[in-house]
Short mmCIF file of N, CA and C in Angstrom, two decimals:
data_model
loop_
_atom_site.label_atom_id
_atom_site.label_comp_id
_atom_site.label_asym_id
_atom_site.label_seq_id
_atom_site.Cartn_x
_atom_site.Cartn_y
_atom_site.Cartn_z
N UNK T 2 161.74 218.71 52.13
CA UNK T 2 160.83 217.68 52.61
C UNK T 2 161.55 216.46 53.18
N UNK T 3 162.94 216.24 52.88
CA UNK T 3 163.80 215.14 53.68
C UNK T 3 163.25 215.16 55.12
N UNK T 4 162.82 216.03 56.11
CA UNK T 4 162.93 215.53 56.84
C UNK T 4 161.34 215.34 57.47
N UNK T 5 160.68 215.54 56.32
CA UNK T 5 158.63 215.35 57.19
C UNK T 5 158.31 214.36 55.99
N UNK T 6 157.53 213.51 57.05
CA UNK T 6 157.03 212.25 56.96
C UNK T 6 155.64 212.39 56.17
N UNK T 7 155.59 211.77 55.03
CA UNK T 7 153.95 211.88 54.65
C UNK T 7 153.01 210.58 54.74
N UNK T 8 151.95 210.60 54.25
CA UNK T 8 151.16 209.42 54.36
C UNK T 8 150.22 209.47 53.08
N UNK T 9 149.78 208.46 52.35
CA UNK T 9 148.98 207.95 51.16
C UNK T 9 148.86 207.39 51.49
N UNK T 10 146.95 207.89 51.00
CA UNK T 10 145.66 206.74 51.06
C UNK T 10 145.58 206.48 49.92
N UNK T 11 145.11 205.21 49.31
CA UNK T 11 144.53 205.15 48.10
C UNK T 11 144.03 204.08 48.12
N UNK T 12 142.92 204.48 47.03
CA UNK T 12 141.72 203.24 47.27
C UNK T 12 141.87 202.63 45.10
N UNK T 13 142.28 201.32 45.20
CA UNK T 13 142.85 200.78 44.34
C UNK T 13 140.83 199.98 43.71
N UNK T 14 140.99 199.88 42.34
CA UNK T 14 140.12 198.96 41.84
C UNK T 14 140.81 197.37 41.70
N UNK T 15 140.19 196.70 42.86
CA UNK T 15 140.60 195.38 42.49
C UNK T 15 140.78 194.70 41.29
N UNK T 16 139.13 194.90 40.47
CA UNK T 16 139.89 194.14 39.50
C UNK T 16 140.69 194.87 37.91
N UNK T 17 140.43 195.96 38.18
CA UNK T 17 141.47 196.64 37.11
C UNK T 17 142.77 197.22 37.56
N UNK T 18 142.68 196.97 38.97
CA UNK T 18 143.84 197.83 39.39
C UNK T 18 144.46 199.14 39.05
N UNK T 19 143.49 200.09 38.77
CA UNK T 19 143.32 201.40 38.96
C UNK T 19 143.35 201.69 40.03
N UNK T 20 144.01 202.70 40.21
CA UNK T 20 143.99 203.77 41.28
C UNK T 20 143.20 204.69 41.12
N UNK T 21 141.97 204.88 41.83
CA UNK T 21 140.47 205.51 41.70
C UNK T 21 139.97 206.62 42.86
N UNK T 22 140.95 206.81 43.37
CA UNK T 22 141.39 207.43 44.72
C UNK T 22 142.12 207.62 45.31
N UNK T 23 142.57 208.53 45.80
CA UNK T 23 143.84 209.21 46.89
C UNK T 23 144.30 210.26 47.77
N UNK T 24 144.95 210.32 48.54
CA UNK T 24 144.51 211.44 49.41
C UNK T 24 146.51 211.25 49.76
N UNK T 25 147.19 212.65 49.87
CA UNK T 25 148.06 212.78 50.82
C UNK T 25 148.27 213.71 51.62
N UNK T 26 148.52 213.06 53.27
CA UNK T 26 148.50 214.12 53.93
C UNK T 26 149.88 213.68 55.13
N UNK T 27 149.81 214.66 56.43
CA UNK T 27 150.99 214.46 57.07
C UNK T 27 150.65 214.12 58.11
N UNK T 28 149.34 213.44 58.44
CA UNK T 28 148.94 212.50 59.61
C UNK T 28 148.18 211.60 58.92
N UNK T 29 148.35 210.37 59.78
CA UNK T 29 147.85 209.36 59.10
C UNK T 29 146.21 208.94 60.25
N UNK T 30 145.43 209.13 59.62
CA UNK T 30 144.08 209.43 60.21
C UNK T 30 143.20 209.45 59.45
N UNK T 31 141.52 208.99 60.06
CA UNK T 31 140.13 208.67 58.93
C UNK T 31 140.25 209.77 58.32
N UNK T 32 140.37 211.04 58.30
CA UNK T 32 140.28 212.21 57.43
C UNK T 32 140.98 211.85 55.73
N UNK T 33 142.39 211.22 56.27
CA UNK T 33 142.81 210.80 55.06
C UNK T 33 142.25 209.77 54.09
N UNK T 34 142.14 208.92 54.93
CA UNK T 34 141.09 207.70 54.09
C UNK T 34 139.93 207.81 53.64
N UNK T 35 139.09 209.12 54.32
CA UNK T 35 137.95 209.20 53.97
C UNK T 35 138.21 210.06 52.87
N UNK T 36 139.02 211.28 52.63
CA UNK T 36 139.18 211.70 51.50
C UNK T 36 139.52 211.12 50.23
N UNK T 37 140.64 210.09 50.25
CA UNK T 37 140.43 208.91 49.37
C UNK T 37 139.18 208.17 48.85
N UNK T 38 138.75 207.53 49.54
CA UNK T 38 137.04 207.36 49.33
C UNK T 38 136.69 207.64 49.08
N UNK T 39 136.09 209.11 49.12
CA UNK T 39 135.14 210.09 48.55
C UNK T 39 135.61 210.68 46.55
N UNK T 40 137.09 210.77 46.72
CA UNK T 40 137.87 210.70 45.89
C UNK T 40 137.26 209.41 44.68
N UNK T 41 137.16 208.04 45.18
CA UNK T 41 137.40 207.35 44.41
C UNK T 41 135.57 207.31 43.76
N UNK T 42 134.60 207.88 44.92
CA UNK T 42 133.57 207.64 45.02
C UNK T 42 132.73 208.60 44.37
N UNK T 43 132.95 209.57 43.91
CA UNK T 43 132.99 210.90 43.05
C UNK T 43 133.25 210.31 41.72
N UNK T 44 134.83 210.27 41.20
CA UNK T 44 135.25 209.35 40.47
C UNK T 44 134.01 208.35 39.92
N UNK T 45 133.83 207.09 40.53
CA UNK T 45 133.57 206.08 39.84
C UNK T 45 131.81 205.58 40.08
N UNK T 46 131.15 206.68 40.92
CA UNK T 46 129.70 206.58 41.68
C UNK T 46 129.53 205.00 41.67
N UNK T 47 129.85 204.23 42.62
CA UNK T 47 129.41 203.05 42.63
C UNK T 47 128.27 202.16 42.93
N UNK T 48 127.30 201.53 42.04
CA UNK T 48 126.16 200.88 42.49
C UNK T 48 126.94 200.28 44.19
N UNK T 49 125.50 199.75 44.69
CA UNK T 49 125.44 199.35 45.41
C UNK T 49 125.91 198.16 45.60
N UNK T 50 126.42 197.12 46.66
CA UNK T 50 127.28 195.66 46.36
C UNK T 50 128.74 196.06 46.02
N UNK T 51 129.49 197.04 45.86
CA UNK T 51 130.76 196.61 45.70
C UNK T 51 131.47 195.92 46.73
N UNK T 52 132.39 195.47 47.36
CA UNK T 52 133.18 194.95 47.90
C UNK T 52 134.58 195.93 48.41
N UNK T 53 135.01 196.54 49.78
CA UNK T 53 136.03 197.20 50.18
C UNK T 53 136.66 196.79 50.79
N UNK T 54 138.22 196.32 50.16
CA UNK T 54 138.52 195.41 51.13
C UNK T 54 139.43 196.48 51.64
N UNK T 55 140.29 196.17 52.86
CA UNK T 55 141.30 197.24 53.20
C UNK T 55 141.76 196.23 54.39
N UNK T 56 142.99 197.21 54.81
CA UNK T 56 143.42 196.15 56.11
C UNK T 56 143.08 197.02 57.42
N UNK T 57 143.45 196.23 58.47
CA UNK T 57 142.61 196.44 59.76
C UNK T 57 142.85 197.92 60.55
N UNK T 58 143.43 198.62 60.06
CA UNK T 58 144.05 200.13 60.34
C UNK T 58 142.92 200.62 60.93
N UNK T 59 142.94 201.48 62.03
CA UNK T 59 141.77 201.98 62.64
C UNK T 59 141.49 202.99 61.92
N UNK T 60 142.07 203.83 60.78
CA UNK T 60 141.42 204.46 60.08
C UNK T 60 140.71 204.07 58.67
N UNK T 61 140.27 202.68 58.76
CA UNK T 61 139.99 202.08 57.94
C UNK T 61 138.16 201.52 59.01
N UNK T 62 138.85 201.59 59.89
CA UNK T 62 137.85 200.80 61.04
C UNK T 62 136.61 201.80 61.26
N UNK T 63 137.01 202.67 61.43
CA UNK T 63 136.53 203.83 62.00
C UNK T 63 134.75 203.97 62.07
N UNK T 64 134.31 205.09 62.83
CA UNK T 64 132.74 204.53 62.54
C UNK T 64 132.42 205.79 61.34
N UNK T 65 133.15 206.44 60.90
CA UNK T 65 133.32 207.81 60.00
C UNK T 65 133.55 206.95 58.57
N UNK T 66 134.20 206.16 58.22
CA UNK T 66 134.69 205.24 57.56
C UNK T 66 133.64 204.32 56.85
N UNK T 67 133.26 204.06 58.01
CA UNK T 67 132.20 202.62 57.89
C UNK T 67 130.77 203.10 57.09
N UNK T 68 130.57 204.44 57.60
CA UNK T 68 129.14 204.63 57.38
C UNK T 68 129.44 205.16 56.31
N UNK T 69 130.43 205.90 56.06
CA UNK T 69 130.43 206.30 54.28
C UNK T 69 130.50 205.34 53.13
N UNK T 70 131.24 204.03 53.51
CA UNK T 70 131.10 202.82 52.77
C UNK T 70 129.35 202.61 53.19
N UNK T 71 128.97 202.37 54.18
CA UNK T 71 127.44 202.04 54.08
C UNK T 71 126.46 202.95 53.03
N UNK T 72 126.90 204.09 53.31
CA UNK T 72 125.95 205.34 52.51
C UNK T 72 125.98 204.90 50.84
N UNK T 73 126.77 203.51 50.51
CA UNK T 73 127.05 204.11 49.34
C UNK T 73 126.37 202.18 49.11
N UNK T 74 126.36 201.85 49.98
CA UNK T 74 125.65 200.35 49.90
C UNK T 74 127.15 199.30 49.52
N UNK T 75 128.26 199.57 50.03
CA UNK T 75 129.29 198.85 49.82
C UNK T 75 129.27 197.71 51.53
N UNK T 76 129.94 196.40 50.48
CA UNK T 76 130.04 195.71 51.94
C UNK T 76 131.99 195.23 52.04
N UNK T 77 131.99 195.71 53.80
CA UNK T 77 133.28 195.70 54.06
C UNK T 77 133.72 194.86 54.66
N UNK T 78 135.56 194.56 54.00
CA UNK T 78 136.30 193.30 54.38
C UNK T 78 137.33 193.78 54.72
N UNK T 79 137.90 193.24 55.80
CA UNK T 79 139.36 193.80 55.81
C UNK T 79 140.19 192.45 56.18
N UNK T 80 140.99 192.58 56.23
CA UNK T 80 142.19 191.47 56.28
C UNK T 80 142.30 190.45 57.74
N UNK T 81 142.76 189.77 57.05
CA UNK T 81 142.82 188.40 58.34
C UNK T 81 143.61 188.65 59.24
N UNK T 82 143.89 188.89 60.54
CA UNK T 82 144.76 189.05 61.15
C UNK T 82 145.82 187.94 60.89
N UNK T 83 147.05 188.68 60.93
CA UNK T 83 148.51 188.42 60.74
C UNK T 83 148.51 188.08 59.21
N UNK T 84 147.69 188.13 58.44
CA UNK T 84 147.41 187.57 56.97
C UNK T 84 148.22 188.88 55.79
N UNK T 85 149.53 189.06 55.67
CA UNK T 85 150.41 190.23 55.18
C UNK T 85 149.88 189.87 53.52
N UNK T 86 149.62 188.15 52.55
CA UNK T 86 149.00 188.21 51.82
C UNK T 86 148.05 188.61 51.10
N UNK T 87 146.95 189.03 52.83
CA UNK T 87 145.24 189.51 52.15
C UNK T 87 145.38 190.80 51.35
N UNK T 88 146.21 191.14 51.61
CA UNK T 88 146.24 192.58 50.83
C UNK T 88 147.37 193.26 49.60
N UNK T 89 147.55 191.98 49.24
CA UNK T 89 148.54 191.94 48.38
C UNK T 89 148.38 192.83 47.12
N UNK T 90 147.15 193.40 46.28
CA UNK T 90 147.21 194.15 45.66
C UNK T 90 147.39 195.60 46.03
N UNK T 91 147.24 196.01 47.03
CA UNK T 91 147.58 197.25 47.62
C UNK T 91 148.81 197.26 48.21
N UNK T 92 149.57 195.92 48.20
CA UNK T 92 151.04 195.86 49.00
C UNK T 92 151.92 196.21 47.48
N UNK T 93 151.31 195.45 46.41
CA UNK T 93 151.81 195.66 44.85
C UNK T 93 152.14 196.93 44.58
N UNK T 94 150.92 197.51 44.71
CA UNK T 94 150.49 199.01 44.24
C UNK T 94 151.84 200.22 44.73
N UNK T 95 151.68 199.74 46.33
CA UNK T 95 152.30 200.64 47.26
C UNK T 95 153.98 200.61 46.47
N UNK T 96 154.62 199.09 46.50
CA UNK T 96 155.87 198.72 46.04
C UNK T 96 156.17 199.44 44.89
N UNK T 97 155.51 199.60 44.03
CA UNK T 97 155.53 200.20 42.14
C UNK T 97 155.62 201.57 42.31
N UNK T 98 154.73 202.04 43.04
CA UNK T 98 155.04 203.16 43.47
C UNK T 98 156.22 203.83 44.09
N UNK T 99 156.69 202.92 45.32
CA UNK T 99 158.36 203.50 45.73
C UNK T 99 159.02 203.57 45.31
N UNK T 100 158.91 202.26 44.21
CA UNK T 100 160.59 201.69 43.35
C UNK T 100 160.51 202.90 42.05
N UNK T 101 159.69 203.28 41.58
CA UNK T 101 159.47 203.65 40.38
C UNK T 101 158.93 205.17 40.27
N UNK T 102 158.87 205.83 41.70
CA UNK T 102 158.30 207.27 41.84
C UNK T 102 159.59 207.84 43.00
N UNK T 103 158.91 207.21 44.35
CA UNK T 103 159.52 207.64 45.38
C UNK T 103 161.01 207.81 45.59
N UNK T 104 161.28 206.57 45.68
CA UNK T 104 162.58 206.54 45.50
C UNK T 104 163.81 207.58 44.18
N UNK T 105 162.94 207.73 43.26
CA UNK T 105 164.01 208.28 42.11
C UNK T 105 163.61 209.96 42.94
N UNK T 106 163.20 210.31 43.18
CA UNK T 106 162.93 212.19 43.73
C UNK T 106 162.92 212.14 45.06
N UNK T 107 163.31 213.72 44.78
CA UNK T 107 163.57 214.50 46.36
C UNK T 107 162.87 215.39 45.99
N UNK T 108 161.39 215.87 46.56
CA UNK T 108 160.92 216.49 46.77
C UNK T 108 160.94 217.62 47.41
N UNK T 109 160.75 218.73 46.35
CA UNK T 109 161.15 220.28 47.68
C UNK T 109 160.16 220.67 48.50
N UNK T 110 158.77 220.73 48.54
CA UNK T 110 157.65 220.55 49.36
C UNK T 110 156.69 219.47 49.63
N UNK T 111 155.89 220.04 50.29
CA UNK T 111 154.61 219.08 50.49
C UNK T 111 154.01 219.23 49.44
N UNK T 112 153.41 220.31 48.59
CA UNK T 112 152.50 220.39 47.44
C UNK T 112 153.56 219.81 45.92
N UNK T 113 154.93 219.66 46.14
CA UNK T 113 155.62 219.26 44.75
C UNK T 113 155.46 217.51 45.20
N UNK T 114 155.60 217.30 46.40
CA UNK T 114 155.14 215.70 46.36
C UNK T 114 153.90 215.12 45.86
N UNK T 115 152.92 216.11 46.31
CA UNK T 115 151.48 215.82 46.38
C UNK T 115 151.24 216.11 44.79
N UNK T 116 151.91 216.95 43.70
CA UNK T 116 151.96 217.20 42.23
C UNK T 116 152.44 216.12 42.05
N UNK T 117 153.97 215.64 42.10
CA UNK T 117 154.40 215.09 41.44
C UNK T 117 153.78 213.22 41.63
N UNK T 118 153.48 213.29 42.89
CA UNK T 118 152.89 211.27 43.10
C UNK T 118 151.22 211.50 42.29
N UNK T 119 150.95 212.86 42.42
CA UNK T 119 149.52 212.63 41.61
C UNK T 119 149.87 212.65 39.61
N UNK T 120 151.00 212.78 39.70
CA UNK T 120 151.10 212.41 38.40
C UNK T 120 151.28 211.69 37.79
N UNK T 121 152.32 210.72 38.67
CA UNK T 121 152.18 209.42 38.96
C UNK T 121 151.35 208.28 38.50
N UNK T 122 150.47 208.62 39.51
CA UNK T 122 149.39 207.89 39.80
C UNK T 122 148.04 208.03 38.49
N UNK T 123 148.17 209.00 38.21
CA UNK T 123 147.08 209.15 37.21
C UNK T 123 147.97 209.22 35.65
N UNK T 124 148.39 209.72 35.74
CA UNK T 124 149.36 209.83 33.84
C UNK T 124 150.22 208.32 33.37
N UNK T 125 151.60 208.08 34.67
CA UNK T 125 152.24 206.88 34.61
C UNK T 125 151.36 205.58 35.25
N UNK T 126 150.86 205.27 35.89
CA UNK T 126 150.46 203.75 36.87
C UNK T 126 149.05 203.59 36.18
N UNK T 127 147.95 204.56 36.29
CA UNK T 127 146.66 204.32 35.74
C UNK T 127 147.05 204.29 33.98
N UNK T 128 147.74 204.98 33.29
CA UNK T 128 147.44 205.00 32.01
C UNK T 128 148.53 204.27 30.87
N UNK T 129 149.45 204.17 31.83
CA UNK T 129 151.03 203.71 30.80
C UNK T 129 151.52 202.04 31.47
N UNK T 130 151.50 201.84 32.91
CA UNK T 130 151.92 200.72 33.50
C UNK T 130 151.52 199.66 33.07
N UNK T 131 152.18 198.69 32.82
CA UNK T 131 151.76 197.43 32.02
C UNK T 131 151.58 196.77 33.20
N UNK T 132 150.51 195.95 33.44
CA UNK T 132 150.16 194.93 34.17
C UNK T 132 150.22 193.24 33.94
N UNK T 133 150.77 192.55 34.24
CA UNK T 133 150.72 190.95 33.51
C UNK T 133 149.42 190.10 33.86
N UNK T 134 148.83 191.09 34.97
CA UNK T 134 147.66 189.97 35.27
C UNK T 134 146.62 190.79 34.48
N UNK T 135 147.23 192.22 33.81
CA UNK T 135 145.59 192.31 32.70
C UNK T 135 146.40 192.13 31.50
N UNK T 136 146.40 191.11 31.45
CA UNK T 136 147.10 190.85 29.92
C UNK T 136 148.03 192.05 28.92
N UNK T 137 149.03 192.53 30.10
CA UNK T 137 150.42 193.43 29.93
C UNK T 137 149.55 194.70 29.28
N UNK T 138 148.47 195.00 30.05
CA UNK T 138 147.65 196.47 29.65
C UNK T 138 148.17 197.23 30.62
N UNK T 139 147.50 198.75 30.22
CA UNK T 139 147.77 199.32 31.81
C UNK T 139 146.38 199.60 32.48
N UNK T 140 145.81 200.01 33.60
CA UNK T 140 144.55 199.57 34.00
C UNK T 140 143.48 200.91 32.96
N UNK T 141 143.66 201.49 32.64
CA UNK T 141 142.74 202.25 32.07
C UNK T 141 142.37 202.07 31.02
N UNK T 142 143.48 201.14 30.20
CA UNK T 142 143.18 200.65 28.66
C UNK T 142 142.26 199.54 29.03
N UNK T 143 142.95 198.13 30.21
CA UNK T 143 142.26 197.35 30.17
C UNK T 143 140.60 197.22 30.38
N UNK T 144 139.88 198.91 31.31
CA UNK T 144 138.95 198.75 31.38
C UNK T 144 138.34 199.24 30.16
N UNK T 145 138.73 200.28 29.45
CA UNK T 145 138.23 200.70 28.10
C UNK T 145 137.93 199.66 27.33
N UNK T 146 138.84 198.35 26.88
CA UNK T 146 138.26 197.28 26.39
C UNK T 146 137.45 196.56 26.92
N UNK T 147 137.78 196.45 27.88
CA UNK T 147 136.44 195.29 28.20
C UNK T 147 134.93 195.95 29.23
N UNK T 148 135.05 197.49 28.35
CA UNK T 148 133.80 198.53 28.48
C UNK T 148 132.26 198.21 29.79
N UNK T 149 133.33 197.74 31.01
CA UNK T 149 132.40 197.52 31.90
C UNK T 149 133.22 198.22 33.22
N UNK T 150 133.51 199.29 32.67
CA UNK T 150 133.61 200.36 34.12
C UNK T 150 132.83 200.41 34.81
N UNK T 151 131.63 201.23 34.63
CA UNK T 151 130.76 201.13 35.27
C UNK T 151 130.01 199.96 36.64
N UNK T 152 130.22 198.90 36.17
CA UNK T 152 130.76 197.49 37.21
C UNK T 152 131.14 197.69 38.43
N UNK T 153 132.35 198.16 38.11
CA UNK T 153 133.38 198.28 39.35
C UNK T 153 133.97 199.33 40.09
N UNK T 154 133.78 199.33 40.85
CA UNK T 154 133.92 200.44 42.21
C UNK T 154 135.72 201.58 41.46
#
């Protein structure tokens, strides 16, 4: 796999910072994002009113995109132009992930990447990662205590 390029979507819970969705594939396109979505949206069935923020990526833009956030009664935000801040929890997310997954393996396929970052992501980052802004939890404990999953997207 050294030499093919992949791409991850993932659709992060703002305020628990769970990873509630994800998709990897080897083009970066609405197919991917929308599988994320649907991913996170399966997952977590969200009332109506959540909030999606994302940045201005046309597969974020998309009208495939848009209406599946509509279908679900979510209202969408995406980032300020030139604003590399607005999206700082998904810039977090992405970073923890390289330093602490990517970077340590060499992957022999596409499906041992797509095993091994989904293990990642759901066993180490959602269930073990200490967070300082949820009071050094990791996001799955922190929502278990304060038993208002359901809330949040």
């Amino acid at each position: 796999l050294p030499s093919c390029f992949i791409y991850l979507a993932c659709i992060l819970d703002g305020w628990s910072r769970r990873c509630v969705g994800w998709q990897l594939s080897r083009t970066i396109d609405t197919q991917l994002t929308l599988a994320a979505l649907n991913h996170a949206i399966t997952l977590r069935r969200p009332e109506p009113g959540l909030i999606h923020h994302s940045d201005r990526g046309v597969q974020y833009a998309s009208s495939a995109y848009i209406e599946r956030l509509s279908e679900v009664g979510a209202q969408v935000s995406m980032s300020a132009k030139g604003n590399q801040d607005d999206n700082a929890k998904a810039e977090s997310f992405f970073k923890s992930l390289k330093r602490e997954e990517v970077y340590l393996n060499q992957y022999e396929s596409f499906t041992d990447a797509e095993a091994q970052l989904g293990r990642f992501i759901d066993a180490v980052y959602n269930q073990k990662r200490l967070h300082s802004s949820l009071n050094y939890l990791p996001p799955v404990e922190y929502e278990s205590l304060s038993n208002t999953t359901e809330k949040h997207p």
